[in-house]
CSV table of C-alpha atoms in Angstrom, one decimal:
chain,number,residue,atom,x,y,z
A,21,PRO,CA,0.0,-0.1,0.0
A,22,ARG,CA,1.0,3.6,-0.6
A,23,VAL,CA,1.5,5.5,2.6
A,24,VAL,CA,2.0,9.3,3.4
A,25,ASP,CA,2.8,10.5,7.0
A,26,ASP,CA,3.7,14.1,6.1
A,27,ILE,CA,0.2,15.6,6.7
A,28,VAL,CA,-0.2,19.3,7.7
A,29,SER,CA,-2.2,19.7,10.7
A,30,ALA,CA,-2.9,22.8,13.0
A,31,ALA,CA,0.0,23.7,15.6
A,32,LEU,CA,-2.2,23.0,18.5
A,33,ASP,CA,-3.5,19.7,17.1
A,34,ARG,CA,-2.1,16.7,19.1
A,35,ARG,CA,-3.6,13.9,17.0
A,36,SER,CA,-1.5,11.9,14.5
A,37,TYR,CA,-2.6,11.5,10.7
A,38,ARG,CA,-1.6,9.0,8.0
A,39,TRP,CA,-2.9,8.6,4.5
A,40,VAL,CA,-2.9,5.1,3.0
A,41,GLU,CA,-4.0,3.5,-0.2
A,42,LEU,CA,-4.7,-0.1,0.0
A,43,ASP,CA,-3.7,-2.5,-3.0
A,44,SER,CA,-7.6,-2.7,-3.7
A,45,GLY,CA,-7.7,1.1,-4.4
A,46,LEU,CA,-9.4,2.0,-1.2
A,47,ARG,CA,-8.0,5.3,0.2
A,48,ALA,CA,-8.1,6.0,4.0
A,49,LEU,CA,-7.3,8.8,6.3
A,50,LEU,CA,-6.1,7.4,9.7
A,51,ILE,CA,-6.4,9.6,12.7
A,52,SER,CA,-4.9,8.5,16.0
A,53,ASP,CA,-5.9,10.1,19.3
A,54,ALA,CA,-4.8,8.4,22.4
A,55,ASN,CA,-7.1,10.5,24.6
A,56,SER,CA,-10.2,10.1,22.8
A,57,ASP,CA,-12.9,7.9,24.5
A,58,LYS,CA,-14.8,7.5,21.2
A,59,ALA,CA,-13.8,6.0,18.0
A,60,ALA,CA,-15.4,6.5,14.6
A,61,ALA,CA,-15.4,5.8,11.0
A,62,ALA,CA,-16.9,7.2,7.7
A,63,LEU,CA,-16.8,5.7,4.2
A,64,GLU,CA,-17.9,7.7,1.2
A,65,VAL,CA,-18.5,6.2,-2.2
A,66,LYS,CA,-18.4,8.2,-5.4
A,67,THR,CA,-21.9,7.3,-6.6
A,68,GLY,CA,-25.3,9.0,-5.8
A,69,HIS,CA,-28.6,9.7,-7.2
A,70,PHE,CA,-27.1,11.2,-10.4
A,71,ASP,CA,-26.3,7.7,-11.4
A,72,ASP,CA,-30.0,6.4,-10.9
A,73,PRO,CA,-31.3,4.8,-14.1
A,74,ALA,CA,-33.8,7.2,-15.6
A,75,ASP,CA,-36.7,4.7,-15.1
A,76,VAL,CA,-35.7,3.5,-11.5
A,77,ALA,CA,-35.6,6.8,-9.6
A,78,GLY,CA,-34.2,6.6,-6.0
A,79,LEU,CA,-32.1,3.4,-6.7
A,80,ALA,CA,-28.9,4.9,-5.1
A,81,HIS,CA,-30.9,5.7,-2.0
A,82,PHE,CA,-32.6,2.3,-1.9
A,83,THR,CA,-29.2,0.7,-2.2
A,84,GLU,CA,-27.9,2.9,0.8
A,85,HIS,CA,-30.6,1.5,2.8
A,86,MET,CA,-30.1,-2.1,1.8
A,87,MET,CA,-26.4,-2.0,2.8
A,88,PHE,CA,-27.1,-2.2,6.5
A,89,LEU,CA,-29.4,-5.3,6.2
A,90,GLY,CA,-27.1,-8.3,6.7
A,91,THR,CA,-23.9,-9.5,5.2
A,92,GLU,CA,-22.4,-13.0,4.7
A,93,SER,CA,-20.4,-12.7,8.0
A,94,PHE,CA,-23.2,-11.0,9.9
A,95,PRO,CA,-26.5,-12.0,8.2
A,96,ASP,CA,-28.9,-10.9,10.9
A,97,GLU,CA,-30.4,-7.5,9.7
A,98,ARG,CA,-30.0,-5.9,13.0
A,99,SER,CA,-26.5,-7.2,13.8
A,100,PHE,CA,-24.6,-4.0,13.1
A,101,LYS,CA,-27.0,-1.4,14.6
A,102,ASP,CA,-27.3,-3.6,17.8
A,103,PHE,CA,-23.7,-4.1,18.1
A,104,ILE,CA,-23.1,-0.3,17.8
A,105,GLY,CA,-25.9,0.3,20.3
A,106,ARG,CA,-24.5,-1.9,22.8
A,107,HIS,CA,-21.1,-0.1,22.7
A,108,GLY,CA,-22.6,3.4,23.1
A,109,GLY,CA,-22.5,4.4,19.7
A,110,SER,CA,-24.8,5.4,16.7
A,111,SER,CA,-24.7,5.1,12.9
A,112,ASN,CA,-26.4,6.7,9.8
A,113,ALA,CA,-25.9,7.2,6.0
A,114,PHE,CA,-26.9,9.6,3.4
A,115,THR,CA,-27.3,9.5,-0.4
A,116,GLY,CA,-26.4,12.8,-2.2
A,117,MET,CA,-26.0,13.8,-5.8
A,118,GLU,CA,-22.7,12.2,-6.5
A,119,SER,CA,-21.7,10.5,-3.3
A,120,THR,CA,-23.2,8.1,-0.7
A,121,GLY,CA,-21.8,8.2,2.9
A,122,TYR,CA,-21.8,5.9,5.7
A,123,HIS,CA,-20.7,6.5,9.3
A,124,PHE,CA,-20.6,5.4,12.7
A,125,GLY,CA,-19.2,6.4,16.1
A,126,VAL,CA,-18.7,3.9,19.1
A,127,ASN,CA,-16.9,3.5,22.4
A,128,ALA,CA,-13.2,3.4,21.7
A,129,ASN,CA,-12.5,-0.1,22.8
A,130,ALA,CA,-15.1,-1.4,20.3
A,131,LEU,CA,-13.5,0.0,17.1
A,132,PRO,CA,-11.8,-3.5,15.9
A,133,GLU,CA,-14.9,-5.4,15.9
A,134,ALA,CA,-17.1,-2.5,14.7
A,135,LEU,CA,-14.9,-1.8,11.9
A,136,GLY,CA,-14.8,-5.2,10.6
A,137,ARG,CA,-18.7,-5.3,10.8
A,138,PHE,CA,-18.7,-1.9,9.0
A,139,ALA,CA,-16.2,-3.1,6.3
A,140,SER,CA,-18.4,-6.2,5.5
A,141,PHE,CA,-21.2,-3.9,4.2
A,142,PHE,CA,-19.0,-3.1,1.3
A,143,ALA,CA,-17.3,-6.4,0.7
A,144,GLU,CA,-20.2,-9.0,1.1
A,145,PRO,CA,-23.6,-7.4,1.5
A,146,LEU,CA,-26.6,-10.0,1.2
A,147,LEU,CA,-29.1,-7.6,-0.4
A,148,ARG,CA,-31.8,-10.2,0.0
A,149,GLU,CA,-35.3,-10.4,-1.7
A,150,ASP,CA,-37.2,-10.2,1.5
A,151,SER,CA,-35.2,-7.4,2.9
A,152,ALA,CA,-35.9,-5.4,-0.4
A,153,ARG,CA,-39.7,-5.9,-0.1
A,154,ARG,CA,-39.6,-4.4,3.5
A,155,GLU,CA,-37.1,-1.6,2.9
A,156,MET,CA,-39.0,-0.4,-0.1
A,157,GLN,CA,-41.7,0.5,2.4
A,158,ALA,CA,-39.1,2.5,4.6
A,159,VAL,CA,-37.9,4.5,1.5
A,160,HIS,CA,-41.6,5.2,0.6
A,161,SER,CA,-42.3,6.5,4.3
A,162,GLU,CA,-39.3,8.6,4.0
A,163,PHE,CA,-40.7,10.0,0.5
A,164,GLN,CA,-44.1,10.6,2.3
A,165,ARG,CA,-42.5,12.5,5.3
A,166,ASN,CA,-40.6,14.7,2.9
A,167,LEU,CA,-43.8,15.9,1.4
A,168,GLN,CA,-44.4,17.9,4.3
A,169,SER,CA,-40.9,19.5,4.4
A,170,ASP,CA,-40.9,23.0,2.7
A,171,GLN,CA,-37.1,22.5,2.3
A,172,ARG,CA,-37.7,19.3,0.3
A,173,ARG,CA,-40.6,21.0,-1.7
A,174,ILE,CA,-38.2,23.8,-2.7
A,175,PHE,CA,-35.5,21.4,-3.7
A,176,GLN,CA,-38.0,19.3,-5.8
A,177,LEU,CA,-39.1,22.5,-7.5
A,178,LEU,CA,-35.6,23.3,-8.7
A,179,LYS,CA,-35.1,19.8,-10.0
A,180,SER,CA,-38.6,20.1,-11.7
A,181,THR,CA,-37.6,23.3,-13.4
A,182,CYS,CA,-34.0,22.5,-14.4
A,183,ASP,CA,-32.8,21.1,-17.7
A,184,PRO,CA,-34.7,17.5,-17.9
A,185,ALA,CA,-31.6,16.3,-19.6
A,186,HIS,CA,-29.4,17.0,-16.5
A,187,PRO,CA,-29.1,14.5,-13.8
A,188,PHE,CA,-30.0,17.1,-11.2
A,189,SER,CA,-33.6,16.8,-12.5
A,190,LYS,CA,-33.9,13.1,-11.2
A,191,PHE,CA,-36.3,12.4,-8.3
A,192,SER,CA,-33.7,11.3,-5.7
A,193,THR,CA,-35.6,9.8,-2.7
A,194,GLY,CA,-37.5,6.8,-4.5
A,195,SER,CA,-41.0,5.6,-3.7
A,196,LEU,CA,-43.1,2.3,-4.1
A,197,GLU,CA,-44.2,3.6,-7.6
A,198,THR,CA,-40.4,4.2,-8.9
A,199,LEU,CA,-38.7,1.4,-7.3
A,200,GLY,CA,-41.5,-1.3,-7.6
A,201,GLY,CA,-43.6,0.0,-10.5
A,202,ALA,CA,-43.8,-1.3,-14.1
A,203,ALA,CA,-40.8,0.5,-15.5
A,204,ALA,CA,-38.6,-0.7,-12.8
A,205,ALA,CA,-40.0,-4.3,-12.8
A,206,ALA,CA,-39.1,-4.5,-16.6
A,207,ARG,CA,-35.6,-4.2,-15.5
A,208,GLY,CA,-35.9,-6.9,-12.7
A,209,ALA,CA,-37.0,-7.5,-9.0
A,210,PRO,CA,-36.0,-4.8,-6.7
A,211,HIS,CA,-33.3,-6.9,-4.9
A,212,GLU,CA,-31.8,-7.4,-8.5
A,213,LEU,CA,-31.8,-3.8,-9.2
A,214,VAL,CA,-29.9,-3.2,-6.0
A,215,ARG,CA,-27.4,-5.9,-6.8
A,216,SER,CA,-26.8,-4.5,-10.2
A,217,PHE,CA,-26.4,-0.9,-8.9
A,218,PHE,CA,-23.9,-2.2,-6.1
A,219,GLU,CA,-21.9,-4.3,-8.5
A,220,THR,CA,-21.5,-1.4,-11.1
A,221,HIS,CA,-20.7,1.5,-8.7
A,222,TYR,CA,-19.3,0.3,-5.4
A,223,GLU,CA,-15.7,-0.3,-6.5
A,224,PRO,CA,-12.8,0.1,-3.9
A,225,ARG,CA,-11.2,2.8,-6.1
A,226,ARG,CA,-14.4,4.9,-5.8
A,227,MET,CA,-14.3,4.5,-1.9
A,228,THR,CA,-12.6,6.8,0.6
A,229,LEU,CA,-12.5,6.0,4.3
A,230,CYS,CA,-11.6,7.8,7.5
A,231,VAL,CA,-11.0,6.1,10.7
A,232,LEU,CA,-10.3,7.7,14.2
A,233,GLY,CA,-9.2,5.6,17.1
A,234,GLN,CA,-6.9,5.4,20.3
A,235,GLN,CA,-4.6,2.9,18.5
A,236,PRO,CA,-1.2,4.3,17.2
A,237,LEU,CA,-1.1,4.8,13.4
A,238,ASP,CA,0.7,1.5,12.7
A,239,GLU,CA,-2.1,-0.4,14.5
A,240,LEU,CA,-4.8,1.4,12.8
A,241,GLU,CA,-3.2,0.9,9.3
A,242,GLU,CA,-3.2,-2.8,10.1
A,243,LEU,CA,-6.7,-2.9,11.3
A,244,VAL,CA,-7.9,-1.1,8.2
A,245,GLY,CA,-5.9,-3.5,6.1
A,246,GLN,CA,-7.3,-6.6,7.8
A,247,SER,CA,-10.9,-5.2,8.0
A,248,PHE,CA,-11.3,-4.2,4.3
A,249,ALA,CA,-9.2,-7.1,2.8
A,250,GLY,CA,-12.4,-8.5,1.4
A,251,LEU,CA,-12.7,-5.4,-1.0
A,252,ALA,CA,-10.2,-7.3,-3.1
A,253,ARG,CA,-12.9,-9.4,-4.5
A,254,LEU,CA,-14.6,-6.2,-6.0
A,255,VAL,CA,-11.7,-5.1,-7.9
A,256,ARG,CA,-12.4,-5.0,-11.7
């Protein structure tokens, strides 16, 4: 892996930093803070709703939801959230126009296992049919909530009045109609659409990671290398 230790930081910043690029193409910023009682990680993928197929609006957002719902190593749908909750943490994700982000925070001593569980999202997600049927309802509920948001209404107005040939015009949230209607069904079952989107856009070279922990930089580098070794199967 490529390693850079000469990272400029503020004069009063007592944390240590290292940038690494793994053989798979994943890039990571490591932050060592021996005095922190919390650890955290965030991973961003260079894909968002601009990459949605024209006839499956909201697919990037739907894929984001599905990534949390079980992996080969941790098949239970609530495995990650329950682990994070038991160790004083929280997690969330977002889908933007050109990027999708996932992050968690946890008690410092739980970082190694938390990071391994987190990494399995991106190396071995199950993306199951039954999970997809349920999660479409969650996406639709989010869409219905947004109908009451003035901010979201203004955002959609901007989209509706822009150049229809530009990807900004796409409806980003998704709904039961756009994800499970006739146009989407013609392309495949919902879980198959998610699997196709994942396999097309979730490549290690399109991923950037940041990890903060109490461990020295050498240990954090080893931890990231071990946790994300499974990404090698995604290299194309």
